[in-house]
Tab-separated table of C-alpha atoms and ligand atoms in Angstrom:
chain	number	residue	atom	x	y	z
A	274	UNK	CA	-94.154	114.587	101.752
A	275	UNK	CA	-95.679	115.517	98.359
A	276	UNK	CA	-94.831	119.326	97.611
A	277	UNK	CA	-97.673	120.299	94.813
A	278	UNK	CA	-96.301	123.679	94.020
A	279	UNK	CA	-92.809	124.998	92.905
A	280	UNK	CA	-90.969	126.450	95.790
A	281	UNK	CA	-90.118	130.244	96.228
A	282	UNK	CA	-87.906	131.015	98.626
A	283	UNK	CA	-83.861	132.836	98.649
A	284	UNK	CA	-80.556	130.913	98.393
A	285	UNK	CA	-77.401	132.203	99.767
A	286	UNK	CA	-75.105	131.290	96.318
A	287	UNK	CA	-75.127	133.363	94.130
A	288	UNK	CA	-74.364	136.411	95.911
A	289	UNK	CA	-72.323	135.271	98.843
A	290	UNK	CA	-70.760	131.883	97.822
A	291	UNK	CA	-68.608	131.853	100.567
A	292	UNK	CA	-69.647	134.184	102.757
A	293	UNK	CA	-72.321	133.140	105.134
A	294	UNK	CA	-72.775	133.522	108.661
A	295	UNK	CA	-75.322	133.563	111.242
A	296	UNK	CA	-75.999	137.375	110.838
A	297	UNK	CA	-76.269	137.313	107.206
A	298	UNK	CA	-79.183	134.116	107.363
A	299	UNK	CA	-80.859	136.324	110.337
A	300	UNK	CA	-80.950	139.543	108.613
A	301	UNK	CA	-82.395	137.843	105.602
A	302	UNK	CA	-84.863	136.224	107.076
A	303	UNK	CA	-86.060	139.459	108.420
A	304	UNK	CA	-85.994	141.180	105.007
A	305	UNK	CA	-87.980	138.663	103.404
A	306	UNK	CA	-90.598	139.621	105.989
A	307	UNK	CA	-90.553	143.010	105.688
A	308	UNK	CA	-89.995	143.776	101.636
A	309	UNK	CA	-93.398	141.696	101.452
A	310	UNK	CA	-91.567	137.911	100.227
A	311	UNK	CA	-93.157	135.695	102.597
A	312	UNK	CA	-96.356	137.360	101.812
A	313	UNK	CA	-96.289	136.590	98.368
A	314	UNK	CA	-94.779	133.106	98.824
A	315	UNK	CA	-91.359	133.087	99.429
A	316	UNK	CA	-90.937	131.063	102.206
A	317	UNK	CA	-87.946	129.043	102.413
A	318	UNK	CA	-84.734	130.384	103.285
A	319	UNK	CA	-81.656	127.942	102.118
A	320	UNK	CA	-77.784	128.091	103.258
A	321	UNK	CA	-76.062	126.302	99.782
A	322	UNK	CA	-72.596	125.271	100.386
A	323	UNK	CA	-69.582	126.652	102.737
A	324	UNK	CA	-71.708	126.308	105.699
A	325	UNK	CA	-69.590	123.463	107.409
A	326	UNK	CA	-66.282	123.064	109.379
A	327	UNK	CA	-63.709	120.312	107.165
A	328	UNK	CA	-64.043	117.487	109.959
A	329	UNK	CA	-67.029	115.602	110.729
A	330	UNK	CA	-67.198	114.909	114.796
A	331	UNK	CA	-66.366	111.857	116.526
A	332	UNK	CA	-70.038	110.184	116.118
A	333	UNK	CA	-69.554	111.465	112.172
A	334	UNK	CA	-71.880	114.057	112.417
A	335	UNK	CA	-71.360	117.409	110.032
A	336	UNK	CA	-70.753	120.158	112.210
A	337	UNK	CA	-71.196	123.998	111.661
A	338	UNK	CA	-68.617	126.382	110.789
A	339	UNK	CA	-68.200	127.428	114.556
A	340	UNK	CA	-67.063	131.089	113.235
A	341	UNK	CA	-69.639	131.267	111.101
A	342	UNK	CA	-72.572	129.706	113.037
A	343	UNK	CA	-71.146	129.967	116.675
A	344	UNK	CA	-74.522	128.948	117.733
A	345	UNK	CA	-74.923	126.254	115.434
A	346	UNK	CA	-77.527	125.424	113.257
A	347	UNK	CA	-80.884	124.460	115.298
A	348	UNK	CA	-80.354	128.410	116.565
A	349	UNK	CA	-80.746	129.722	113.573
A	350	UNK	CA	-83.010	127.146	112.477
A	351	UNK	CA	-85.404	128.503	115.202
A	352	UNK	CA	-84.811	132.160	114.182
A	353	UNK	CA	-85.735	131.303	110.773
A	354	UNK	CA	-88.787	129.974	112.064
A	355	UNK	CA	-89.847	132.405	114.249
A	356	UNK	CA	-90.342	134.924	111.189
A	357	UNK	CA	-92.808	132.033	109.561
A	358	UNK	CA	-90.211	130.870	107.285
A	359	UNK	CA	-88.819	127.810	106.030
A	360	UNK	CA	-85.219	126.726	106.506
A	361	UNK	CA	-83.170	124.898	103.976
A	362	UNK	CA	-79.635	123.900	104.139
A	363	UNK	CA	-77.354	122.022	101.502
A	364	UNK	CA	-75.185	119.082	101.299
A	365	UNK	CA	-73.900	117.155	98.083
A	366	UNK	CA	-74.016	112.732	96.847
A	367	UNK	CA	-70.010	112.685	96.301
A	368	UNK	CA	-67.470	112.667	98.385
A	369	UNK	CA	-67.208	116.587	98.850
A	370	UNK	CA	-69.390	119.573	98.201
A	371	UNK	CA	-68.682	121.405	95.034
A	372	UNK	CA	-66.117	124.028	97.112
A	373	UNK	CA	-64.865	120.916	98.871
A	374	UNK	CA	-66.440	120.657	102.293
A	375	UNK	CA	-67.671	117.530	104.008
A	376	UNK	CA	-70.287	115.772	101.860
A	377	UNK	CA	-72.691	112.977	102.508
A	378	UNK	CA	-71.816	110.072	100.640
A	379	UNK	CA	-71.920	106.995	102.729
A	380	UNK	CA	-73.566	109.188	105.568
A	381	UNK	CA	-76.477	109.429	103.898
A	382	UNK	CA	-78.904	108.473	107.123
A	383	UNK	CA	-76.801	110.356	109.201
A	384	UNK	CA	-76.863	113.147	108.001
A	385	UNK	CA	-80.243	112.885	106.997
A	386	UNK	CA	-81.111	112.514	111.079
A	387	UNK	CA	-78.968	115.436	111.507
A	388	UNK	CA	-80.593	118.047	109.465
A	389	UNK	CA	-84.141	116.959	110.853
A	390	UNK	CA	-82.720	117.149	114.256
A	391	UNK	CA	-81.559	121.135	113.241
A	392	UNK	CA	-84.885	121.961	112.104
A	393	UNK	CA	-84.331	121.721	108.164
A	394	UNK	CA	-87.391	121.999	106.142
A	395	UNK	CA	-86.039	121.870	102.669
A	396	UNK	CA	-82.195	119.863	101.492
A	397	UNK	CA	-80.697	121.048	98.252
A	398	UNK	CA	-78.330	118.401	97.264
A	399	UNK	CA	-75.437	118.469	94.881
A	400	UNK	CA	-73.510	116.051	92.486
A	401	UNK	CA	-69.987	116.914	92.722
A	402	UNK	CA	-66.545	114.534	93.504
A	403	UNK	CA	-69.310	111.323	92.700
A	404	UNK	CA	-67.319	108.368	92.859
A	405	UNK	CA	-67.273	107.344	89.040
A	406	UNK	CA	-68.372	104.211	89.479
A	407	UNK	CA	-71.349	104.407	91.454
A	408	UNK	CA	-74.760	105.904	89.863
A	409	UNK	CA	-76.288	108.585	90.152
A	410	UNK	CA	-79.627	107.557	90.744
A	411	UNK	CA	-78.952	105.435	93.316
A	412	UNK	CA	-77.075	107.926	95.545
A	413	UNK	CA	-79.923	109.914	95.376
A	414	UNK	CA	-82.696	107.377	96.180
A	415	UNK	CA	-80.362	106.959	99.055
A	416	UNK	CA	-80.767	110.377	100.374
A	417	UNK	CA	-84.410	110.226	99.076
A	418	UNK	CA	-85.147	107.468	101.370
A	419	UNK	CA	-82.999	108.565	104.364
A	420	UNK	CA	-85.173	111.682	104.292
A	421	UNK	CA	-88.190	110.445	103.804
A	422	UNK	CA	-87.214	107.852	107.539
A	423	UNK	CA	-85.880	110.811	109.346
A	424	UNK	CA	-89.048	111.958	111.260
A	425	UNK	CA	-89.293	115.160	109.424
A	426	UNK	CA	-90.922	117.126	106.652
A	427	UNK	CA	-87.797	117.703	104.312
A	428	UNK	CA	-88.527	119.331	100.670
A	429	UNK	CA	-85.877	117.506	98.205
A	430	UNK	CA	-84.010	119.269	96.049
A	431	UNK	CA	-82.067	117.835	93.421
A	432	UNK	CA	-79.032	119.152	91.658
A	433	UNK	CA	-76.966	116.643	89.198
A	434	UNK	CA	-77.595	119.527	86.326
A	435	UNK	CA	-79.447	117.306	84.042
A	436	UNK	CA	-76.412	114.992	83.497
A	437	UNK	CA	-76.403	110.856	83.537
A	438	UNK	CA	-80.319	111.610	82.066
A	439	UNK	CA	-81.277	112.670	85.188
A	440	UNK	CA	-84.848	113.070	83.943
A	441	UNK	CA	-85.230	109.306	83.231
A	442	UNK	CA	-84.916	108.474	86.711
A	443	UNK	CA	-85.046	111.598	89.479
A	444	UNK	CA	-88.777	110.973	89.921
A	445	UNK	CA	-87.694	107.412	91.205
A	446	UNK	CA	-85.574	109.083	93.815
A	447	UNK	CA	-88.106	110.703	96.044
A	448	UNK	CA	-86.739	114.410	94.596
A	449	UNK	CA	-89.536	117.315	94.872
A	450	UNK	CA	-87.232	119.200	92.279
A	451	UNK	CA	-84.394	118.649	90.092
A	452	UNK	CA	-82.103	120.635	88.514
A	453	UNK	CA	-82.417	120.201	84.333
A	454	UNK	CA	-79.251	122.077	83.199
A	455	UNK	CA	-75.832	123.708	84.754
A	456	UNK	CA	-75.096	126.946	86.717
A	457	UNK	CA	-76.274	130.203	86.257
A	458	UNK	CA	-74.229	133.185	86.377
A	459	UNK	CA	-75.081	137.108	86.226
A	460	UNK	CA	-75.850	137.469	82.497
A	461	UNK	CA	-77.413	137.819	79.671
A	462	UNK	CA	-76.161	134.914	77.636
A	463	UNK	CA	-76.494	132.219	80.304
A	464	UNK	CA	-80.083	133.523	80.734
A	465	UNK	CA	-80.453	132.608	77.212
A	466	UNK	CA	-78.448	129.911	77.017
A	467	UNK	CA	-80.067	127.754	80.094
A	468	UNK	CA	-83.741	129.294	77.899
A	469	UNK	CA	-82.727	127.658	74.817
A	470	UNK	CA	-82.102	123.976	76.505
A	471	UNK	CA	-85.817	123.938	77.986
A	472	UNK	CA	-87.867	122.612	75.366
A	473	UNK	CA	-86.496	119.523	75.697
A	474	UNK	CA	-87.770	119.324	79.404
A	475	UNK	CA	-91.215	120.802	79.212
A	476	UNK	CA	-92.566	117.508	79.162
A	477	UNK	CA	-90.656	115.801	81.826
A	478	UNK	CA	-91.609	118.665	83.893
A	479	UNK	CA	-94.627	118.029	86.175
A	480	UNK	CA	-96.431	118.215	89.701
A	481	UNK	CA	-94.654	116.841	92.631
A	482	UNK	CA	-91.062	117.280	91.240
A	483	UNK	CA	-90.282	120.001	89.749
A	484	UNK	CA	-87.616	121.266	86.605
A	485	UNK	CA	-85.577	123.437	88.306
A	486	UNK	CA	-83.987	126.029	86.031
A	487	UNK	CA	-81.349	127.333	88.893
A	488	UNK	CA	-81.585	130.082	91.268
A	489	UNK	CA	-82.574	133.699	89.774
A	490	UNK	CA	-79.777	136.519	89.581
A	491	UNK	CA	-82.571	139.586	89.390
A	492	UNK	CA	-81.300	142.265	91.011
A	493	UNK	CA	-77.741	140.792	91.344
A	494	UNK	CA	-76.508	143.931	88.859
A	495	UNK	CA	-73.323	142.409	88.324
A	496	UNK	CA	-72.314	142.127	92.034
A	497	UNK	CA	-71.929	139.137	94.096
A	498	UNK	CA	-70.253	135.298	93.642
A	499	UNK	CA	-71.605	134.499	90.346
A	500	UNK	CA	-71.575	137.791	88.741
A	501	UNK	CA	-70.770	138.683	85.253
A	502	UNK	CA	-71.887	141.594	83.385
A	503	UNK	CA	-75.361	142.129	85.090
A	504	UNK	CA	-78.245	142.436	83.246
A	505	UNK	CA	-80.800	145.330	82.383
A	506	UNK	CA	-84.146	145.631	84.614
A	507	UNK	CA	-85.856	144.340	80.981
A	508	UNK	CA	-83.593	141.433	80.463
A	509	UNK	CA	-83.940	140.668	84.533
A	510	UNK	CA	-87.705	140.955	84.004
A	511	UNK	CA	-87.719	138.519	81.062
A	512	UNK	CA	-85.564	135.743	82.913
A	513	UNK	CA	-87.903	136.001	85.436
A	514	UNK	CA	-91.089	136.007	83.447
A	515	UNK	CA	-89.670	132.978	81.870
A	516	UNK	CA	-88.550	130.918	84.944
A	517	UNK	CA	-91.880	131.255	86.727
A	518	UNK	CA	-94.203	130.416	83.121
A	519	UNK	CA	-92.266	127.416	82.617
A	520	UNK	CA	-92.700	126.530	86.661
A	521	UNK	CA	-89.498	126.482	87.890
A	522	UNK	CA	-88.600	126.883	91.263
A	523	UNK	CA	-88.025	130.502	92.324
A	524	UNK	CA	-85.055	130.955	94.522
A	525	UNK	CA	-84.315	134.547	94.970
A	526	UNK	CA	-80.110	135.419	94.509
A	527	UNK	CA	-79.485	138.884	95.119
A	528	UNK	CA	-78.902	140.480	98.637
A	529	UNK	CA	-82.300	140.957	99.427
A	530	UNK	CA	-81.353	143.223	102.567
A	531	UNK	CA	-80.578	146.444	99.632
A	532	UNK	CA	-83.089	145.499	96.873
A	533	UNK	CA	-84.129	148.691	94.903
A	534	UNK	CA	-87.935	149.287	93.608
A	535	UNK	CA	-87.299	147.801	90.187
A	536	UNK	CA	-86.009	144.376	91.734
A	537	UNK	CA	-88.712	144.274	94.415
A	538	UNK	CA	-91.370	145.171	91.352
A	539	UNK	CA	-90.430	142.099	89.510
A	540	UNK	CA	-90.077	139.672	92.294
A	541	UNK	CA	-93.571	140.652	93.698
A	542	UNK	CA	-95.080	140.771	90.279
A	543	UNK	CA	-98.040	138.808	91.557
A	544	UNK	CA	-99.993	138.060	88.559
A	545	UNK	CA	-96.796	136.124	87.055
A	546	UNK	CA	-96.263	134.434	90.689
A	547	UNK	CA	-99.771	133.099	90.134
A	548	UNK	CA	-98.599	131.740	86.880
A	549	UNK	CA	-95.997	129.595	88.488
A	550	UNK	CA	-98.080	128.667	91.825
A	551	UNK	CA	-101.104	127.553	89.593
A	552	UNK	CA	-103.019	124.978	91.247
A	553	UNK	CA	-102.957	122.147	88.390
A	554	UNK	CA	-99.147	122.994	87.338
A	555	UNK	CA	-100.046	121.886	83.948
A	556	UNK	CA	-96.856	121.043	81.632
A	557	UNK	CA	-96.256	124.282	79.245
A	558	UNK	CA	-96.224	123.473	75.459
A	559	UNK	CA	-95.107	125.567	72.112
A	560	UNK	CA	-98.191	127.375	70.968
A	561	UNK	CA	-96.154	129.345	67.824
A	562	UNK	CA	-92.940	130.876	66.421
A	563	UNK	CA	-91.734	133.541	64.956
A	564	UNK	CA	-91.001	132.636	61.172
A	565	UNK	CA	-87.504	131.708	60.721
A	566	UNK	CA	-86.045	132.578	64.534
A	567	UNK	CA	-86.086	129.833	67.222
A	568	UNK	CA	-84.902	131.939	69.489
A	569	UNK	CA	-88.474	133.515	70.096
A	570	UNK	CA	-90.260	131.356	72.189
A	571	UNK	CA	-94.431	131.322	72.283
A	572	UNK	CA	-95.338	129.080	75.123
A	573	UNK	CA	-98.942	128.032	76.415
A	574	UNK	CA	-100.124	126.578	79.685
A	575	UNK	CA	-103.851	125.443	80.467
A	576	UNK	CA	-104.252	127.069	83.981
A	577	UNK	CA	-107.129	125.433	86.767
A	578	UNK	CA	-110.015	126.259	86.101
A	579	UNK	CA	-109.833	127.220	82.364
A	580	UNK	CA	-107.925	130.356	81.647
A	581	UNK	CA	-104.898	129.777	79.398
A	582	UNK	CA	-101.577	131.694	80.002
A	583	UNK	CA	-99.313	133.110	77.165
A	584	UNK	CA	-95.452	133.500	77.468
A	585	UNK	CA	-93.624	135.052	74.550
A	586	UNK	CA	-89.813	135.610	75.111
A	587	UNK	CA	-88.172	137.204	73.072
A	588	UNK	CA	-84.665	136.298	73.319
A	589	UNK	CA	-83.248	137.071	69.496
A	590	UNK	CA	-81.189	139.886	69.401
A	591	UNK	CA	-83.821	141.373	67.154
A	592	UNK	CA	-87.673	143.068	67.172
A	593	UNK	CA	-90.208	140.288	66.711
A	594	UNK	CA	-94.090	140.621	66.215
A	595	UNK	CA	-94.497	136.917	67.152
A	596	UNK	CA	-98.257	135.139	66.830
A	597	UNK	CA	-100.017	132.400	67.750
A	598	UNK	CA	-103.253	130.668	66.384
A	599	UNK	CA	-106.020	129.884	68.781
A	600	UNK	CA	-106.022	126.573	66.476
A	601	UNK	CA	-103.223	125.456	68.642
A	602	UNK	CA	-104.453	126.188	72.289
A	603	UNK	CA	-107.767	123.769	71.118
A	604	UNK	CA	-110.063	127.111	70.178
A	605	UNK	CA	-111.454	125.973	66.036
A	606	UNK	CA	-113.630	128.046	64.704
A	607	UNK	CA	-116.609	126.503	64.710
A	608	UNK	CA	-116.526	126.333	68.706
A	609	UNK	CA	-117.899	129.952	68.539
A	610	UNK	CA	-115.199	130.980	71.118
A	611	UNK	CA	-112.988	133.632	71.456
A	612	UNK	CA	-110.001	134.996	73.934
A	613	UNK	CA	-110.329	137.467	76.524
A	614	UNK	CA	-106.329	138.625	76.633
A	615	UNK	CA	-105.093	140.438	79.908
A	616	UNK	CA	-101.165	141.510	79.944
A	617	UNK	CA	-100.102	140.463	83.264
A	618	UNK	CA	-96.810	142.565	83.170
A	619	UNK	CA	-98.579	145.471	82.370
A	620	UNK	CA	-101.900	144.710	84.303
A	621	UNK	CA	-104.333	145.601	81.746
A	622	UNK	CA	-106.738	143.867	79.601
A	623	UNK	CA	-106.458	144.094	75.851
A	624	UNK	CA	-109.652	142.829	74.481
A	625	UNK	CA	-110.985	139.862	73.124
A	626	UNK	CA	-109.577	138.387	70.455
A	627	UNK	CA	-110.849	135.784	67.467
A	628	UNK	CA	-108.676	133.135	65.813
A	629	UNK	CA	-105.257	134.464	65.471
A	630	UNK	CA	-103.608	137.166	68.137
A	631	UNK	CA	-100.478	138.952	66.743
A	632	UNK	CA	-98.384	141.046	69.516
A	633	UNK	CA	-97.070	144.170	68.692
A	634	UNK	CA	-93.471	144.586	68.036
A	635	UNK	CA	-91.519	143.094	70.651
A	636	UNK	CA	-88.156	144.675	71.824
A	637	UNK	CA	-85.066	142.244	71.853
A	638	UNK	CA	-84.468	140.338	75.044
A	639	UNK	CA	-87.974	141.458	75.982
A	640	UNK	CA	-90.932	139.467	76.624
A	641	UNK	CA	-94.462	139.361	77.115
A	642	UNK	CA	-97.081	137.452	79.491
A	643	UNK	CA	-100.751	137.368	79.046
A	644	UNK	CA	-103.706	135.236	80.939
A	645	UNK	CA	-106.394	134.649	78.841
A	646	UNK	CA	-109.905	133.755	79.008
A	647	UNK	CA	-111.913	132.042	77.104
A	648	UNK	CA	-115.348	133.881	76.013
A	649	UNK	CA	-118.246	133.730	73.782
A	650	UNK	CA	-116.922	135.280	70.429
A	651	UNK	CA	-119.595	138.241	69.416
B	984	GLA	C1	-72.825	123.647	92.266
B	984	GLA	C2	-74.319	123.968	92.207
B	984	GLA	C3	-74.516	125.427	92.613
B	984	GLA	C4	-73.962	125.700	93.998
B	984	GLA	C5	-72.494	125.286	94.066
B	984	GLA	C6	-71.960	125.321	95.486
B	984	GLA	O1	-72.103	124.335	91.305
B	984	GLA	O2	-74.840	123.695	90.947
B	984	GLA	O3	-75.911	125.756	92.551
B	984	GLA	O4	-74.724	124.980	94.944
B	984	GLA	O5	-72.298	123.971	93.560
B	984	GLA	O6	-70.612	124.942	95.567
């Protein structure tokens, strides 16, 4: 299976941890149907941990939680389906899942049988209680391999947090995505903070596996299993913005059954989505700064067929007026070019631009996105 775009879809975590049941997966899967999600891409739907009883059965098999899922899983597998979704479930390389259910270490083909014979579609797949001495990147080209034998289709999702350098060996593993850094929670600083560790990855990011930057908390507003303080619709908007520029995966975390218009705006925001689902998923690269503060962020990425996209994030505690030099996205100025500049969070065009383009002042925790084409200059 080679998956040549980031997936979009919703994970259960970071609003119900826990709490999961049939009714919960079926009434989400409905709701991504009708707020419009599937239509703009969201299409897998993922149960992450707490989904399983303690014991394995007598052949070893995981079973479901038979109060949660008193159908099992293939039943709501199918229901998932029926609405034209995906379904994706999670299990973890150590001994237990990170809340300390049954995990698949040394049942790596079982398991791997098991979830193809449910109907799974897409396997997140954790690093907690790893035995110490065994590596890392051989439990996972374990799973890797035992679902790339099971007879099914099964998107591979990664998540040992960037530790034990994943990056030097996940694309080894047969991993369609990999999670670079730790867990997000419902705020502001860890927004920032996961922001701030990404330059180091843009260039082990790429086409067939994925950086994954960790599940979004818009529209989580400070309620839900890893909720903090919340954040403002801007600072949601920004983290958002930023995640889908620098091609991450998009896994939606709020309850997507009670969205309001401002969360639905941003998640549908289909000029950014385009960003992210760009055909060539070209690696993003600094294109400027903002004098002394490294906590403004100008990032470029060639897009197919020629247009360039802009991402400025502003995530300083201060205004910023941020620039960057056409020099530096391969526009001299003897090519006789110039740049065409559309904001895609606002939806208008700007103008066209020569040599250098300067934003306006930029609020803190802000950001701004702009697709640009390249034009003869007058
Ligand atoms: C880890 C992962 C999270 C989530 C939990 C579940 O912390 O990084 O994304 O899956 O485990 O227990």
């Amino acid at each position: 299976m080679i998956v040549r775009k980031p997936p979009l879809g919703w994970n259960s975590w970071n609003t119900f941890g826990r709490n999961i049941d049939e009714k919960l997966i079926m009434e989400t899967a409905d709701a991504m149907v009708e707020n419009g999600l599937l239509d703009a891409g969201y299409e897998y739907l993922v149960i992450d941990d707490c989904w399983a009883e303690m014991k394995r059965d007598e052949n070893n098999r995981l079973v479901p939680d038979k109060n949660k899922f008193p159908n099992g899983m293939k039943h709501v597998a199918d229901y998932v389906h029926s609405k034209g979704l995906k379904f994706g479930m999670y299990s973890c390389a150590g001994n237990l899942t990170c809340a300390g259910y049954p995990s698949s270490f040394e049942y790596e083909f079982i398991d791997a049988e098991t979830f193809a014979s449910w109907g799974v579609d897409y396997l997140k797949y954790d690093y907690c209680f790893k035995p110490m001495y065994q590596q890392g990147h051989l439990l996972y080209k374990r799973m890797g391999l035992a679902l790339a034998n099971c007879g099914r289709d099964i998107c591979f999702s990664a998540c040992s947090w960037g530790v034990d350098q994943t990056n030097e060996w996940i694309k080894q593993t047969g991993a369609h995505l990999w999670r670079s850094t730790g867990d997000i929670n419902d705020s502001w600083q860890s927004v920032k903070e996961l922001l701030m560790k990404q330059d180091e990855y843009l260039t082990t990011n790429g086409q067939g596996c994925f950086n994954d930057m960790d599940m979004l908390i818009v529209g989580m507003r400070g309620k839900g299993n890893v909720a903090v303080a919340g954040c403002t619709d801007e600072e949601y908007l920004t983290h958002f913005a930023a995640w889908a520029f620098l091609g991450s995966p998009l896994m939606i975390g709020c309850d997507i059954r009670n969205m309001d218009e401002a969360t639905k705006k941003i998640l549908l925001n289909k000029e950014i989505l385009a960003i992210n689902q760009d055909e060539a998923y070209r690696q993003p690269f600094n294109c400027g700064n903002h004098w002394w503060a490294t906590d403004v962020k100008v990032w470029a990425r060639f897009l197919e067929g020629g247009d360039i996209a802009i991402g400025i994030f502003n995530l300083s505690d201060n205004g910023a007026d941020p620039f960057f030099s056409f020099d530096t996205l391969g526009i001299n100025r003897s090519s006789g070019k110039a740049l065409e500049i559309r904001d895609i969070i606002e939806h208008k065009t700007l103008g066209v631009y020569k040599d250098v383009f300067r934003t306006e002042y930029i609020q803190p925790h802000t950001c701004k996105m702009y697709r640009c084409k390249v034009v003869d200059a007058e």
